[in-house]
Coordinates of C-alpha atoms and ligand atoms in Angstrom, one line a residue:
M1 CA 18.1 -14.1 0.3
K2 CA 14.8 -14.3 2.4
Q3 CA 15.1 -10.6 3.2
V4 CA 15.5 -9.8 -0.7
L5 CA 12.6 -11.9 -1.6
R6 CA 10.4 -10.2 1.1
D7 CA 11.3 -6.7 -0.1
V8 CA 10.7 -7.7 -3.8
F9 CA 7.2 -9.1 -2.9
L10 CA 6.4 -6.2 -0.8
F11 CA 7.4 -3.8 -3.6
L12 CA 5.3 -5.7 -6.1
S13 CA 2.3 -5.9 -3.8
K14 CA 1.8 -2.1 -4.3
N15 CA 2.2 -2.1 -8.1
K16 CA -1.1 -0.8 -9.7
A17 CA -0.5 -2.1 -13.3
L18 CA 0.1 -5.6 -12.0
T19 CA -3.0 -5.2 -9.6
T20 CA -5.1 -4.4 -12.7
L21 CA -3.8 -7.3 -14.8
A22 CA -4.3 -9.7 -11.9
K23 CA -7.9 -8.5 -11.6
R24 CA -8.6 -8.9 -15.4
Y25 CA -7.1 -12.4 -15.6
G26 CA -8.7 -13.8 -12.5
L27 CA -7.5 -16.1 -9.7
N28 CA -4.4 -17.9 -10.7
M29 CA -0.7 -18.0 -9.9
G30 CA -1.5 -20.3 -7.2
A31 CA -3.4 -17.6 -5.2
S32 CA -6.5 -19.8 -4.9
R33 CA -4.8 -21.7 -2.1
F34 CA -5.0 -18.3 0.0
V35 CA -8.3 -16.8 -1.5
A36 CA -11.7 -18.3 -1.1
G37 CA -12.8 -17.3 -4.7
E38 CA -14.0 -14.3 -6.5
T39 CA -17.8 -14.3 -5.5
I40 CA -19.9 -14.2 -2.4
N41 CA -21.3 -17.5 -3.1
A42 CA -17.8 -19.1 -3.3
A43 CA -16.9 -17.3 0.0
M44 CA -20.1 -18.7 1.7
D45 CA -19.2 -22.2 0.5
V46 CA -15.7 -21.8 2.1
I47 CA -17.1 -20.6 5.4
K48 CA -19.6 -23.4 5.6
L49 CA -16.8 -26.0 5.1
L50 CA -14.7 -24.4 7.9
N51 CA -17.6 -24.0 10.2
D52 CA -18.4 -27.7 9.7
Q53 CA -15.0 -28.3 11.2
D54 CA -15.8 -26.1 14.1
L55 CA -13.5 -23.2 12.8
V56 CA -14.9 -19.8 13.1
V57 CA -14.3 -17.2 10.4
T58 CA -13.6 -13.5 9.7
L59 CA -14.4 -12.7 6.0
D60 CA -12.6 -10.0 4.0
Y61 CA -13.8 -8.7 0.8
L62 CA -10.5 -8.0 -0.8
G63 CA -9.5 -4.4 -1.8
E64 CA -7.2 -1.6 -0.7
F65 CA -5.8 1.7 -1.8
V66 CA -9.1 2.7 -3.6
D67 CA -8.5 6.3 -5.0
N68 CA -12.0 7.2 -6.2
E69 CA -15.1 7.7 -4.5
V70 CA -17.4 5.8 -6.7
E71 CA -15.4 2.6 -6.2
A72 CA -15.1 3.2 -2.4
N73 CA -18.9 3.6 -2.2
L74 CA -19.4 0.4 -4.3
R75 CA -17.1 -1.6 -2.1
A76 CA -18.9 -0.4 1.0
K77 CA -22.1 -1.6 -0.5
K78 CA -20.6 -5.0 -1.5
I79 CA -19.4 -5.5 2.3
C80 CA -23.0 -4.8 3.4
E81 CA -24.3 -7.4 0.9
T82 CA -21.5 -9.8 2.4
I83 CA -22.8 -9.2 5.9
E84 CA -26.4 -9.9 4.8
A85 CA -25.3 -13.1 3.0
I86 CA -23.4 -14.4 6.1
A87 CA -26.6 -13.6 8.3
N88 CA -29.0 -15.2 5.8
A89 CA -26.9 -18.3 5.5
N90 CA -26.7 -18.5 9.3
L91 CA -22.9 -18.9 9.1
N92 CA -20.4 -18.3 12.0
S93 CA -18.4 -15.5 10.6
Q94 CA -17.3 -11.9 11.4
V95 CA -16.1 -9.5 8.9
S96 CA -12.6 -7.7 8.4
L97 CA -12.1 -4.6 6.3
K98 CA -9.4 -2.2 5.2
L99 CA -10.1 1.5 5.5
T100 CA -8.3 2.3 2.2
S101 CA -10.8 0.2 0.4
L102 CA -13.5 2.5 1.7
G103 CA -11.9 5.8 0.8
L104 CA -9.3 6.6 3.7
D105 CA -7.0 8.0 1.0
I106 CA -9.7 10.2 -0.4
S107 CA -11.2 11.9 2.5
E108 CA -12.1 11.2 6.1
E109 CA -15.7 12.1 5.5
I110 CA -16.1 9.5 2.9
V111 CA -14.6 6.7 4.9
L112 CA -16.6 7.6 7.9
E113 CA -19.8 7.6 5.9
N114 CA -19.1 4.2 4.3
L115 CA -17.9 2.5 7.6
R116 CA -20.9 3.9 9.5
M117 CA -23.2 2.5 6.9
I118 CA -21.4 -0.9 7.1
L119 CA -21.6 -0.9 11.0
L120 CA -25.3 -0.3 11.0
V121 CA -25.9 -3.4 8.9
A122 CA -23.5 -5.3 10.9
E123 CA -25.2 -4.3 14.2
H124 CA -28.6 -5.1 12.8
N125 CA -27.4 -8.6 11.9
N126 CA -25.2 -8.9 15.0
I127 CA -21.8 -9.4 13.1
F128 CA -18.7 -8.2 14.5
V129 CA -16.4 -6.1 12.4
T130 CA -12.5 -5.7 12.6
I131 CA -10.7 -2.9 11.0
D132 CA -7.4 -4.2 9.5
M133 CA -4.4 -2.3 10.1
E134 CA -2.4 -1.2 7.0
D135 CA 1.0 0.6 6.5
F136 CA 2.4 3.0 9.1
K137 CA 1.5 6.0 7.2
R138 CA -2.1 5.2 7.7
C139 CA -1.9 3.8 11.3
Q140 CA -2.9 7.2 13.2
K141 CA -5.8 8.0 10.9
T142 CA -7.0 4.4 11.2
L143 CA -6.9 4.3 15.0
D144 CA -8.6 7.8 15.1
I145 CA -11.4 6.5 12.9
Y146 CA -11.7 3.2 15.1
K147 CA -11.9 5.4 18.3
E148 CA -14.6 7.7 16.9
L149 CA -16.9 4.9 15.7
R150 CA -16.1 2.7 18.7
K151 CA -18.0 5.3 20.8
E152 CA -21.1 4.4 18.7
F153 CA -20.7 0.8 18.1
N154 CA -19.9 -2.1 20.3
G155 CA -19.2 -4.6 17.5
L156 CA -15.9 -3.0 16.3
G157 CA -12.4 -4.0 16.8
T158 CA -9.0 -3.2 15.2
V159 CA -5.6 -4.5 14.9
I160 CA -2.1 -3.8 16.4
Q161 CA 1.1 -4.7 14.8
A162 CA 3.9 -5.8 17.1
Y163 CA 6.7 -4.6 14.7
L164 CA 5.7 -0.9 15.4
Y165 CA 7.6 0.9 18.3
R166 CA 4.4 2.9 19.1
S167 CA 2.2 -0.3 19.7
E168 CA 2.8 -0.6 23.4
R169 CA 1.5 2.9 24.0
D170 CA -1.5 2.4 21.5
V171 CA -2.5 -0.8 23.5
G172 CA -2.4 1.3 26.7
E173 CA -4.5 4.1 25.2
L174 CA -7.0 1.7 23.8
I175 CA -8.0 0.4 27.2
H176 CA -10.2 3.5 27.4
Y177 CA -12.2 2.1 24.5
Q178 CA -12.7 -1.4 26.0
S179 CA -11.1 -2.6 22.8
N180 CA -11.3 -6.1 21.2
L181 CA -7.9 -6.2 19.5
R182 CA -6.3 -8.6 17.0
L183 CA -2.6 -8.6 17.7
V184 CA -0.2 -9.5 14.6
K185 CA 3.4 -9.2 13.8
G186 CA 2.8 -6.8 10.9
A187 CA 2.7 -7.4 7.2
Y188 CA 4.1 -4.2 5.5
K189 CA 7.5 -2.9 4.7
E190 CA 8.5 -0.2 7.3
P191 CA 11.7 1.7 7.9
P192 CA 13.7 1.1 11.1
E193 CA 12.6 4.7 12.3
V194 CA 9.2 3.3 12.9
A195 CA 9.4 -0.5 13.3
F196 CA 11.8 -3.0 14.8
P197 CA 14.1 -4.3 12.0
N198 CA 14.9 -7.5 13.8
K199 CA 12.4 -10.4 13.8
S200 CA 13.6 -11.3 17.4
D201 CA 12.6 -8.0 18.7
V202 CA 9.2 -8.2 17.0
D203 CA 8.6 -11.5 18.7
I204 CA 9.6 -10.1 22.1
N205 CA 7.2 -7.0 21.6
Y206 CA 4.5 -9.4 20.4
K207 CA 4.6 -11.4 23.7
K208 CA 4.7 -8.2 25.6
L209 CA 1.5 -6.9 23.9
I210 CA -0.4 -10.1 24.4
K211 CA 0.4 -10.1 28.1
Q212 CA -0.5 -6.4 28.4
H213 CA -3.9 -6.7 26.7
L214 CA -5.0 -9.8 28.3
L215 CA -4.1 -8.6 31.7
N216 CA -6.0 -5.5 31.1
G217 CA -8.9 -7.7 30.9
Y218 CA -9.9 -7.2 27.2
F219 CA -10.7 -9.6 24.2
T220 CA -7.5 -10.4 22.5
A221 CA -7.1 -12.4 19.1
I222 CA -3.6 -13.7 18.8
A223 CA -3.3 -13.9 15.0
T224 CA -0.2 -15.9 14.2
H225 CA 1.2 -19.2 12.6
D226 CA 4.1 -19.1 14.9
D227 CA 4.3 -22.1 17.4
A228 CA 6.4 -20.1 19.9
I229 CA 3.9 -17.3 20.1
I230 CA 1.0 -19.8 20.4
E231 CA 2.8 -21.8 23.1
Y232 CA 3.5 -18.6 25.0
T233 CA -0.1 -17.5 24.9
K234 CA -1.3 -21.0 26.2
R235 CA 1.2 -20.9 29.1
M236 CA 0.3 -17.2 29.8
V237 CA -3.5 -17.7 29.9
Q238 CA -3.1 -20.8 32.1
A239 CA -0.8 -19.0 34.6
H240 CA -3.1 -16.0 34.9
K241 CA -6.4 -18.0 34.7
I242 CA -7.6 -16.1 31.7
P243 CA -11.0 -17.4 30.7
H244 CA -11.3 -19.1 27.2
D245 CA -13.9 -16.5 26.2
Q246 CA -11.4 -13.7 26.6
F247 CA -9.1 -14.7 23.7
E248 CA -9.0 -16.7 20.5
F249 CA -6.3 -17.6 18.0
Q250 CA -6.4 -16.6 14.5
M251 CA -4.8 -17.7 11.3
L252 CA -5.0 -17.1 7.5
Y253 CA -7.0 -19.4 5.2
G254 CA -4.7 -21.9 3.5
I255 CA -2.0 -21.5 6.0
R256 CA -1.2 -24.4 8.5
P257 CA -4.8 -25.8 8.3
E258 CA -3.8 -29.0 10.3
K259 CA -2.5 -26.7 13.2
Q260 CA -5.8 -24.9 12.9
L261 CA -7.7 -28.0 13.7
E262 CA -5.2 -29.1 16.4
L263 CA -6.0 -25.9 18.4
V264 CA -9.8 -26.5 17.9
N265 CA -9.4 -30.1 19.2
E266 CA -7.5 -28.6 22.2
G267 CA -10.5 -26.6 23.0
Y268 CA -9.4 -23.2 21.8
T269 CA -11.4 -20.9 19.5
M270 CA -9.7 -20.7 16.2
R271 CA -10.9 -18.0 13.8
V272 CA -9.7 -18.3 10.1
Y273 CA -9.2 -15.2 8.0
V274 CA -10.9 -15.8 4.7
P275 CA -10.3 -13.3 1.9
F276 CA -12.3 -13.3 -1.4
G277 CA -12.9 -11.1 -4.4
A278 CA -11.2 -10.1 -7.6
D279 CA -8.7 -7.7 -5.8
W280 CA -6.5 -10.5 -4.6
Y281 CA -3.1 -9.4 -5.9
G282 CA -1.7 -7.2 -3.0
Y283 CA -2.9 -9.7 -0.4
F284 CA -1.3 -12.7 -2.3
M285 CA 2.1 -10.8 -2.7
R286 CA 2.3 -10.2 1.2
R287 CA 1.7 -13.9 1.8
L288 CA 4.6 -14.7 -0.6
A289 CA 6.8 -12.2 1.1
E290 CA 6.3 -13.8 4.4
R291 CA 7.4 -17.3 3.6
P292 CA 9.8 -18.4 0.7
A293 CA 8.1 -21.9 1.0
N294 CA 4.9 -20.3 -0.4
V295 CA 7.0 -19.0 -3.4
A296 CA 8.0 -22.6 -4.0
F297 CA 4.4 -23.8 -3.7
V298 CA 3.3 -21.2 -6.2
M299 CA 6.1 -22.0 -8.7
K300 CA 5.2 -25.8 -8.6
G301 CA 1.5 -24.8 -9.3
M302 CA 2.5 -22.3 -12.2
F303 CA 4.6 -25.1 -14.0
R304 CA 2.5 -28.0 -13.3
R305 CA 0.2 -28.7 -16.3
Ligands
FAD401 C1 -5.8 -13.6 11.0 C2 -4.7 -12.7 10.6 C3 -5.1 -11.4 10.4 C4 -4.0 -10.5 10.0 N1 -4.2 -9.2 9.9 C5 -3.3 -8.3 9.6 C6 -3.5 -6.8 9.6 O1 -4.5 -6.4 9.8 N2 -2.4 -6.1 9.4 C7 -1.2 -6.7 9.2 O2 -0.2 -5.8 9.0 N3 -1.0 -7.9 9.2 C8 -1.9 -8.8 9.4 N4 -1.7 -10.1 9.5 C9 -0.3 -10.7 8.9 C10 0.7 -10.7 10.1 O3 1.0 -9.3 10.4 C11 1.9 -11.4 9.6 O4 2.4 -10.8 8.5 C12 1.6 -12.9 9.4 O5 0.7 -13.4 10.1 C13 2.9 -13.7 9.4 O6 3.4 -13.7 10.6 P1 3.3 -14.9 11.7 O7 2.9 -14.3 13.0 O8 2.5 -15.8 11.2 O9 4.8 -15.4 11.9 P2 6.1 -15.5 11.0 O10 7.2 -15.0 11.6 O11 5.7 -15.2 9.5 O12 6.3 -17.1 11.0 C14 6.7 -17.7 12.1 C15 6.6 -19.1 12.1 O13 5.3 -19.6 11.8 C16 5.4 -20.8 10.9 N5 4.8 -20.6 9.7 C17 4.4 -19.4 9.2 N6 3.8 -19.7 8.0 C18 3.8 -21.0 7.8 C19 3.3 -21.9 6.8 N7 2.7 -21.4 5.6 N8 3.4 -23.2 7.0 C20 3.8 -23.7 8.0 N9 4.4 -23.0 9.1 C21 4.4 -21.6 8.9 C22 6.8 -21.1 10.8 O14 7.2 -21.8 11.8 C23 7.5 -19.8 11.0 O15 8.8 -19.8 11.3 C24 -2.7 -11.1 9.9 C25 -2.4 -12.3 10.1 C26 -3.5 -13.2 10.5 C27 -3.1 -14.5 10.8

């Protein structure tokens, strides 16, 4: 049943007509639990609340799978405005973005131009940028673009997904770029030809990647809500005397907020991934796919009047 629900929500996450409807009718269906709002101001308010609790943030202006140049360029400008708003408000937040929102599916030239513009503004404001990883089809292109721009910008990181067979090799290659990596399980629907179909194998690979990158000596963000992975990381950093400034935990806004604070109180850096903007539909569907309890929460919200 859980697998069927996951497949249904991942299928719905890419439905263009529903995305358009969701944008038109605004944040509802319970999505506001996971999304900070539709405007930059709403996002700034949420970051401030989190910073006040010693949680640091990475802010994502929601958007993906853009198929025209005008929209990709507008999105890039909006991300620049977002970076400036963070800096002007003196908030403790980085930025995350998806290359398909900047034109990855249109042309490499457009996405490079947009990302370079964003990175110049980010560098000027001393704000770190992470390129989220999307589906397998776009993984190689994403890594190629990351590698190209990493040579020009220090403040750039990316994401590696533990469910992909290729990830161990990718982490190995990324040493040459002194990469700041966020490690995740992976949120898209991928076939068994490219990704571990069993959750237990994903978890084993996740732990392997955490150890690999930390022992390579590079910054590692462990982005998970899974207690077993968090405990593994704590034991691993203690055993190998990894300094606290070489890693951090990350979780999504609205998920396990009590655990986020617990980790801060234990002295760990905890970064909350905060999405905002009108294009919340695909992100929200992936959160529903991850956890049936989220679906129950949403149903309660929809029918409560
Ligand atoms: C900061 C961040 C950034 C991300 N960036 C990307 C990205 O760029 N690309 C990508 O593909 N994916 C990304 N993801 C999503 C990621 O790949 C997973 O889909 C998502 O994090 C769910 O996996 P999990 O590691 O939390 O473990 P799961 O296997 O989903 O959950 C493990 C356990 O965590 C606990 N848990 C999970 N959710 C809850 C909850 N709501 N309440 C209580 N307990 C819960 C439960 O005990 C559950 O059994 C990101 C995730 C985070 C946190």
